[in-house]
Coordinates of C-alpha atoms in Angstrom, one line a residue:
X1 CA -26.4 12.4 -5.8
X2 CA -26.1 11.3 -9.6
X3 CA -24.1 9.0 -11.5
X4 CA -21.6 12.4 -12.0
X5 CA -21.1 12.0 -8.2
X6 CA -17.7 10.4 -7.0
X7 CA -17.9 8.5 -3.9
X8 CA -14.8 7.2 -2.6
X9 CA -15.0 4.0 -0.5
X10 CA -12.1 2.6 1.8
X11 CA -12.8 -0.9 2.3
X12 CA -14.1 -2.3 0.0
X13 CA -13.0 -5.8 0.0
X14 CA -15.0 -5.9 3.7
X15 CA -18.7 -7.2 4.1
X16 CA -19.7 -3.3 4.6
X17 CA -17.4 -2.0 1.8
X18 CA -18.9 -4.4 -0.5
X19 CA -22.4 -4.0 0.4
X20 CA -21.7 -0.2 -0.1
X21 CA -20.3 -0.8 -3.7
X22 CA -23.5 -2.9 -4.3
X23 CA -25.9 -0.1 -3.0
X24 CA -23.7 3.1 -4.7
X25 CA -22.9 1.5 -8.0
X26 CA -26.2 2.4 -9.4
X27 CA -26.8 6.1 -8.2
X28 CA -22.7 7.6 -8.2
X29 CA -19.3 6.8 -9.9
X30 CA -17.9 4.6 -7.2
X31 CA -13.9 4.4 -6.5
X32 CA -13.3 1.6 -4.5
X33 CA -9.9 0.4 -2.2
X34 CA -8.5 -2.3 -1.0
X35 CA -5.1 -3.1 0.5
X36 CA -4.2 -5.6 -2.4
X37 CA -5.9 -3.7 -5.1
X38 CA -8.5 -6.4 -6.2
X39 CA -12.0 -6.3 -5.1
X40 CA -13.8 -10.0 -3.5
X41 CA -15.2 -10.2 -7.3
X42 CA -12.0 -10.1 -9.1
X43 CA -12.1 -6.6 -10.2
X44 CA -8.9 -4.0 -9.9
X45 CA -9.4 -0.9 -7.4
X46 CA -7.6 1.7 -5.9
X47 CA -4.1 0.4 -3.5
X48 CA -4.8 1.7 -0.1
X49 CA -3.4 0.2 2.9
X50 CA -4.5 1.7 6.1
X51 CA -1.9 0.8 8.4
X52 CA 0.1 3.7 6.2
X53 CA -2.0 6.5 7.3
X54 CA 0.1 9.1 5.7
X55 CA 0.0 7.5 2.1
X56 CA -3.8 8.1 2.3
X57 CA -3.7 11.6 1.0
X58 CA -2.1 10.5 -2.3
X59 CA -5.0 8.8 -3.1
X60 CA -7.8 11.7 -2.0
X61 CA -5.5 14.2 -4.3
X62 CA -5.7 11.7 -6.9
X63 CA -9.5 10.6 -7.0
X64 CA -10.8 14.0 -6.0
X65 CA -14.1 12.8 -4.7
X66 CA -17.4 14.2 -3.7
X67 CA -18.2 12.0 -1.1
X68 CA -16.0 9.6 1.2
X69 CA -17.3 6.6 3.0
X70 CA -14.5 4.7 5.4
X71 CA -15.4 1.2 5.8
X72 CA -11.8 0.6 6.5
X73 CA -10.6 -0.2 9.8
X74 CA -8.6 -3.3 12.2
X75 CA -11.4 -5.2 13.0
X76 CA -9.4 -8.0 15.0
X77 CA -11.4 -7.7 18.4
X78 CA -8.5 -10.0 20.1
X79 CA -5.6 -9.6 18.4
X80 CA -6.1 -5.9 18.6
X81 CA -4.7 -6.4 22.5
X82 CA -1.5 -7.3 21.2
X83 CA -1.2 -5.5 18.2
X84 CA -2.0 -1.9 20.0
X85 CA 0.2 -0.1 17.5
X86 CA -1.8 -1.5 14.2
X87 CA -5.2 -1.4 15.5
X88 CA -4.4 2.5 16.6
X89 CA -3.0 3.6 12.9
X90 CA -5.7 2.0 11.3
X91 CA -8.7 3.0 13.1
X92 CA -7.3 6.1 15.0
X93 CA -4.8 7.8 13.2
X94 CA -6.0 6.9 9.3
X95 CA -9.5 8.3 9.7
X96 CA -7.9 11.8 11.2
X97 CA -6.1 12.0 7.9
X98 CA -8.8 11.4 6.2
X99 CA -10.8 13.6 8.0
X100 CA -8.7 16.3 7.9
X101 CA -8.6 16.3 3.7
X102 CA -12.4 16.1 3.8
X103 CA -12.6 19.3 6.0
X104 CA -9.9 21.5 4.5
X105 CA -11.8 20.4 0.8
X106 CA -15.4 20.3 2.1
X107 CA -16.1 16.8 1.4
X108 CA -18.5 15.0 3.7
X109 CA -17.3 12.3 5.6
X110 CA -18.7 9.3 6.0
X111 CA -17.3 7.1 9.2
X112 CA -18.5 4.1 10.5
X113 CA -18.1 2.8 14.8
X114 CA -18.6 0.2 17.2
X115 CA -20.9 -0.3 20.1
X116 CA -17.5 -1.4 21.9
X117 CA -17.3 2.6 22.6
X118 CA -18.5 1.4 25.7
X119 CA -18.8 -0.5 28.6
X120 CA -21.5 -2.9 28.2
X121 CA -22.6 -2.0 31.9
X122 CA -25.8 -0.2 30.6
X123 CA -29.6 -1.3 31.9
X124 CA -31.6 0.9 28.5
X125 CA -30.5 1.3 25.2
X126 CA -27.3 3.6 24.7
X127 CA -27.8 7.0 23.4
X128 CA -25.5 8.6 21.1
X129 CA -24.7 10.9 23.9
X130 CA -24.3 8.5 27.0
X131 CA -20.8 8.4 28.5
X132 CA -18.2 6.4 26.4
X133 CA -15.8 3.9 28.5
X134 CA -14.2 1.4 26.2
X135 CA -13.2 -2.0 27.6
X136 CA -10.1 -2.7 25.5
X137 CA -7.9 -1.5 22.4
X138 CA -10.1 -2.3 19.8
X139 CA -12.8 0.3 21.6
X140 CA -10.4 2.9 22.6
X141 CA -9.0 2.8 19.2
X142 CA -12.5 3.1 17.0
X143 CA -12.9 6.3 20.0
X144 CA -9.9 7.7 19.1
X145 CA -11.2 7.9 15.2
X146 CA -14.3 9.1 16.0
X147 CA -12.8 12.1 18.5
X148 CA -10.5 12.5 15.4
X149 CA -13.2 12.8 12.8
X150 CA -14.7 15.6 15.0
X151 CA -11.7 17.4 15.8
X152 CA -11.1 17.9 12.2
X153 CA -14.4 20.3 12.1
X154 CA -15.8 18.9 8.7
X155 CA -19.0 17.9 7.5
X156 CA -19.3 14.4 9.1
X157 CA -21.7 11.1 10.1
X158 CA -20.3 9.2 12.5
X159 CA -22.8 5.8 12.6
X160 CA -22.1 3.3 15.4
X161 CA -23.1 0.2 14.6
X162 CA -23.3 -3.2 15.8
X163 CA -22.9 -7.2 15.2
X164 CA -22.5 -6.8 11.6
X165 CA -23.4 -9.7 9.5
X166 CA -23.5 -10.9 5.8
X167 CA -24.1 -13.7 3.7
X168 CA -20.7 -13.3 2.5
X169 CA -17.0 -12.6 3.9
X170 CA -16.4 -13.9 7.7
X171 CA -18.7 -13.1 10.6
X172 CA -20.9 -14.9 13.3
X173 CA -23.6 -15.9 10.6
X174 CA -21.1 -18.1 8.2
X175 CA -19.3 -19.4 11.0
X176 CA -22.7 -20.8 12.4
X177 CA -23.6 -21.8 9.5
X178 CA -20.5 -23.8 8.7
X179 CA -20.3 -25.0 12.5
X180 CA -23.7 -26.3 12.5
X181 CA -23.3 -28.3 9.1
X182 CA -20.4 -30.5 10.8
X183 CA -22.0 -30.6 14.4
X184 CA -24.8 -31.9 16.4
X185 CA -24.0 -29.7 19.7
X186 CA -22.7 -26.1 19.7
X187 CA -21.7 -23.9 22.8
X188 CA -22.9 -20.4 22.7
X189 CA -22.5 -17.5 24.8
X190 CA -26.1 -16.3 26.0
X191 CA -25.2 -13.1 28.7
X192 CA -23.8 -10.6 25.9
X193 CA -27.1 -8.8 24.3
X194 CA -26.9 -6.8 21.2
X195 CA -28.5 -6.2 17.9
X196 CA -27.8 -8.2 15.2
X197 CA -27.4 -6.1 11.6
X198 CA -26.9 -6.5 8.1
X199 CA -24.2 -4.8 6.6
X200 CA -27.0 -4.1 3.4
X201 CA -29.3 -2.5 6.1
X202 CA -25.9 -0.1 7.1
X203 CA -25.2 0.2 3.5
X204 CA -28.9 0.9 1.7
X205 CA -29.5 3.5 5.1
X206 CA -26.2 5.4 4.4
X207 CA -27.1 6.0 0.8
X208 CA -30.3 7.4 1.9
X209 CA -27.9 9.9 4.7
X210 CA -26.4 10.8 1.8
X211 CA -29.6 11.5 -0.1
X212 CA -31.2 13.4 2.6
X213 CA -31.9 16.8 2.1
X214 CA -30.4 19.2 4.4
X215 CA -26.9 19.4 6.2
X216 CA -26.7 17.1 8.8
X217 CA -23.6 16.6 10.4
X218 CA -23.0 14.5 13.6
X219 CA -23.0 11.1 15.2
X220 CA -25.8 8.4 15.1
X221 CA -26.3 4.8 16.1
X222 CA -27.0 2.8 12.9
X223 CA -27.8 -0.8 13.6
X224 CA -31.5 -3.0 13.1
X225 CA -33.9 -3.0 16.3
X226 CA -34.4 -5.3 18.9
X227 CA -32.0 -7.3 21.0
X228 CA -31.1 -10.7 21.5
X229 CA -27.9 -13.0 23.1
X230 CA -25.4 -14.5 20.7
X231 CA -27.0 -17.7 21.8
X232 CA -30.6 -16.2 20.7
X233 CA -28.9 -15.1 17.3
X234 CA -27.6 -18.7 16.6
X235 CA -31.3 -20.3 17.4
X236 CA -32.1 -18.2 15.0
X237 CA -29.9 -18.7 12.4
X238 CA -30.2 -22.2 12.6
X239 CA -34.4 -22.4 12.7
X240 CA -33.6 -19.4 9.4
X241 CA -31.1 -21.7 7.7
X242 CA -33.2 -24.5 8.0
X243 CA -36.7 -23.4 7.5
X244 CA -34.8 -21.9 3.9
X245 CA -33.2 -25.3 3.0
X246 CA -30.0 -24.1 3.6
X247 CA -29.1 -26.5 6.3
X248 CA -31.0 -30.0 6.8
X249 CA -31.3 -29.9 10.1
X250 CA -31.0 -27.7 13.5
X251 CA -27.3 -28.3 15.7
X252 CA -28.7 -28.0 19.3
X253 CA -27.1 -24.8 21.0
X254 CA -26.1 -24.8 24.3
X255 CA -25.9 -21.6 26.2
X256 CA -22.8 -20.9 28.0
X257 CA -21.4 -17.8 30.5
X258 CA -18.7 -15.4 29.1
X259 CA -16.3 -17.1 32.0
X260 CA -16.8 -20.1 30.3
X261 CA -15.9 -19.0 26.7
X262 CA -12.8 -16.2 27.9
X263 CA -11.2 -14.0 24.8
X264 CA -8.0 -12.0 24.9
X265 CA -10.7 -8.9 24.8
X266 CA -13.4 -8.0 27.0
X267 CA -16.9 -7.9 25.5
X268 CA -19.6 -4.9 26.4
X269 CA -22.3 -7.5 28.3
X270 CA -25.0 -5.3 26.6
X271 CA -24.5 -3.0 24.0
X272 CA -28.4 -2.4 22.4
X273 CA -28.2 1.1 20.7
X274 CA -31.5 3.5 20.2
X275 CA -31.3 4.2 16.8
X276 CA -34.5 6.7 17.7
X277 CA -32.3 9.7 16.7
X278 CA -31.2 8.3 13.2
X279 CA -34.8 7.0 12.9
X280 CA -36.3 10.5 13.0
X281 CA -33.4 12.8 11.4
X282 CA -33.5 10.6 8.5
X283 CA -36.7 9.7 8.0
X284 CA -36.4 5.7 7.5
X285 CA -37.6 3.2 9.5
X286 CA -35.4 0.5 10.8
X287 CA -36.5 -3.2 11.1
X288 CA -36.6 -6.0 13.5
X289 CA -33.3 -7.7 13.7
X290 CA -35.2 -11.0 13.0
X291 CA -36.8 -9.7 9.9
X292 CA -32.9 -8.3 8.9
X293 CA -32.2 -12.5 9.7
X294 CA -34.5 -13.6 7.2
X295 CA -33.3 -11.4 4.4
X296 CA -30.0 -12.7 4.8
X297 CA -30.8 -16.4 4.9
X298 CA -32.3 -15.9 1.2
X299 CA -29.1 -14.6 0.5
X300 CA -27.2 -17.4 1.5

């Protein structure tokens, strides 16, 4: 990859997509999109709305890149259950358009999933291979674009990844953040387990896929290491926030059941992924999810 390289990334107004920008902009020419044509900054980009999966091509004609990185996608976990029809153009049928250019012009694709490909019910770490069983739309839609980036028989990396954070745009970290500033008692669920991740760490670790010598082509879980609760994460966050000054003091977390906390979706209970496969094809070492935390926190 050189600065000659075009790398065309959907979604960029998203904590991923923008983290992508930030790690591309120095090693390719970067075409962004958005759905209202600005990027969070200000700056115009390419028009692209996903929930119009046929007026993607025009743009792929258009740009003509070298690379293509989807960070696009319905992301509304709960809403997704009754807005079946939205959450299945946009993460469905939109990446089998895409995916389907890339292969017929031998671009590499790459296309980013969810740990809510399955069930949750698992005792170990899920392998990129173990049986799939989503719980709800959002899941059986994000399977649906992965099955479709396959079928289309191109060069492809499919990274699954998990509780994706920033220090920017909205996700569990700002809203604890903001929470705790305004209260002295928050109510967290403590029996779903996962990993929490940067969206740099999924960023800086697909430039390096895209670096990589070699022509790797598959699926791989993408996410930091370790586990912990959402209740464990928010501890965190708050000893983080206020061991870095960002907050003055520590809310006191409670930890609650998923009964007592219900959602329009159903969450996977667990949902660690072994990232020992990515970890060895790509040579990079992944870190601690509490080491990922502190990063973060500087950021904020």
């Amino acid at each position: 990859m050189n600065r000659a390289t075009t790398v065309l990334v959907f979604g960029g107004n998203g904590q991923l997509g923008w983290e992508l920008i930030r790690a591309l902009r120095l090693q390719a020419n970067v075409v962004a999109t958005t759905r209202s044509g600005r990027l969070p900054d200000g700056a115009p980009c390419e028009v692209v709305d996903f929930d119009r999966p046929d007026d993607l091509v025009d743009v792929l004609d258009r740009v003509r890149p070298d690379w293509v990185i989807n960070a696009a996608g319905y992301t509304a976990v709960d809403r997704a259950e009754d807005d079946q029809e939205a959450a299945w153009r946009a993460n469905a049928e939109a990446p089998g358009v895409v995916a389907r250019w890339c292969a017929a012009a031998g671009v590499p694709l790459v296309h980013y999933s969810t740990d809510y490909v399955f069930d949750g019910q698992g005792t170990r770490p899920y392998c990129e291979d173990d049986p799939t069983r989503p719980l709800g739309v959002y899941g059986e839609s994000k399977l649906a674009g992965e099955n479709a980036v396959r079928a289309a028989a191109g060069r492809h990396f499919i990274f699954r990844t998990a509780w994706v954070y920033a220090s920017h745009s909205a996700n569990f970290l700002r809203t604890m953040l903001r929470v705790g500033a305004e209260r002295d008692v928050l109510r967290v669920v403590a029996d779903q387990v996962g990993t929490p991740t940067p969206a740099a760490l999924i960023a800086d670790v697909t430039v390096q896929a895209l670096q990589h010598d070699g022509a790797l082509s598959g699926t791989w879980h993408l996410t930091a290491t370790g586990e912990t609760s959402w209740h464990g994460f928010a501890e965190a966050i708050f000893t983080e926030a206020v061991a870095a000054g960002v907050l003055a003091r520590a809310p006191t977390v409670e930890a609650i059941t998923t009964a007592e906390y219900p959602t329009p979706a159903r969450r996977p209970a667990y949902s660690h992924l072994d990232v020992a496969k990515l970890e060895k094809d790509f040579g990079v070492t992944l870190p601690r999810w509490q080491d990922g935390l502190k990063r973060v926190i500087a950021d904020c």
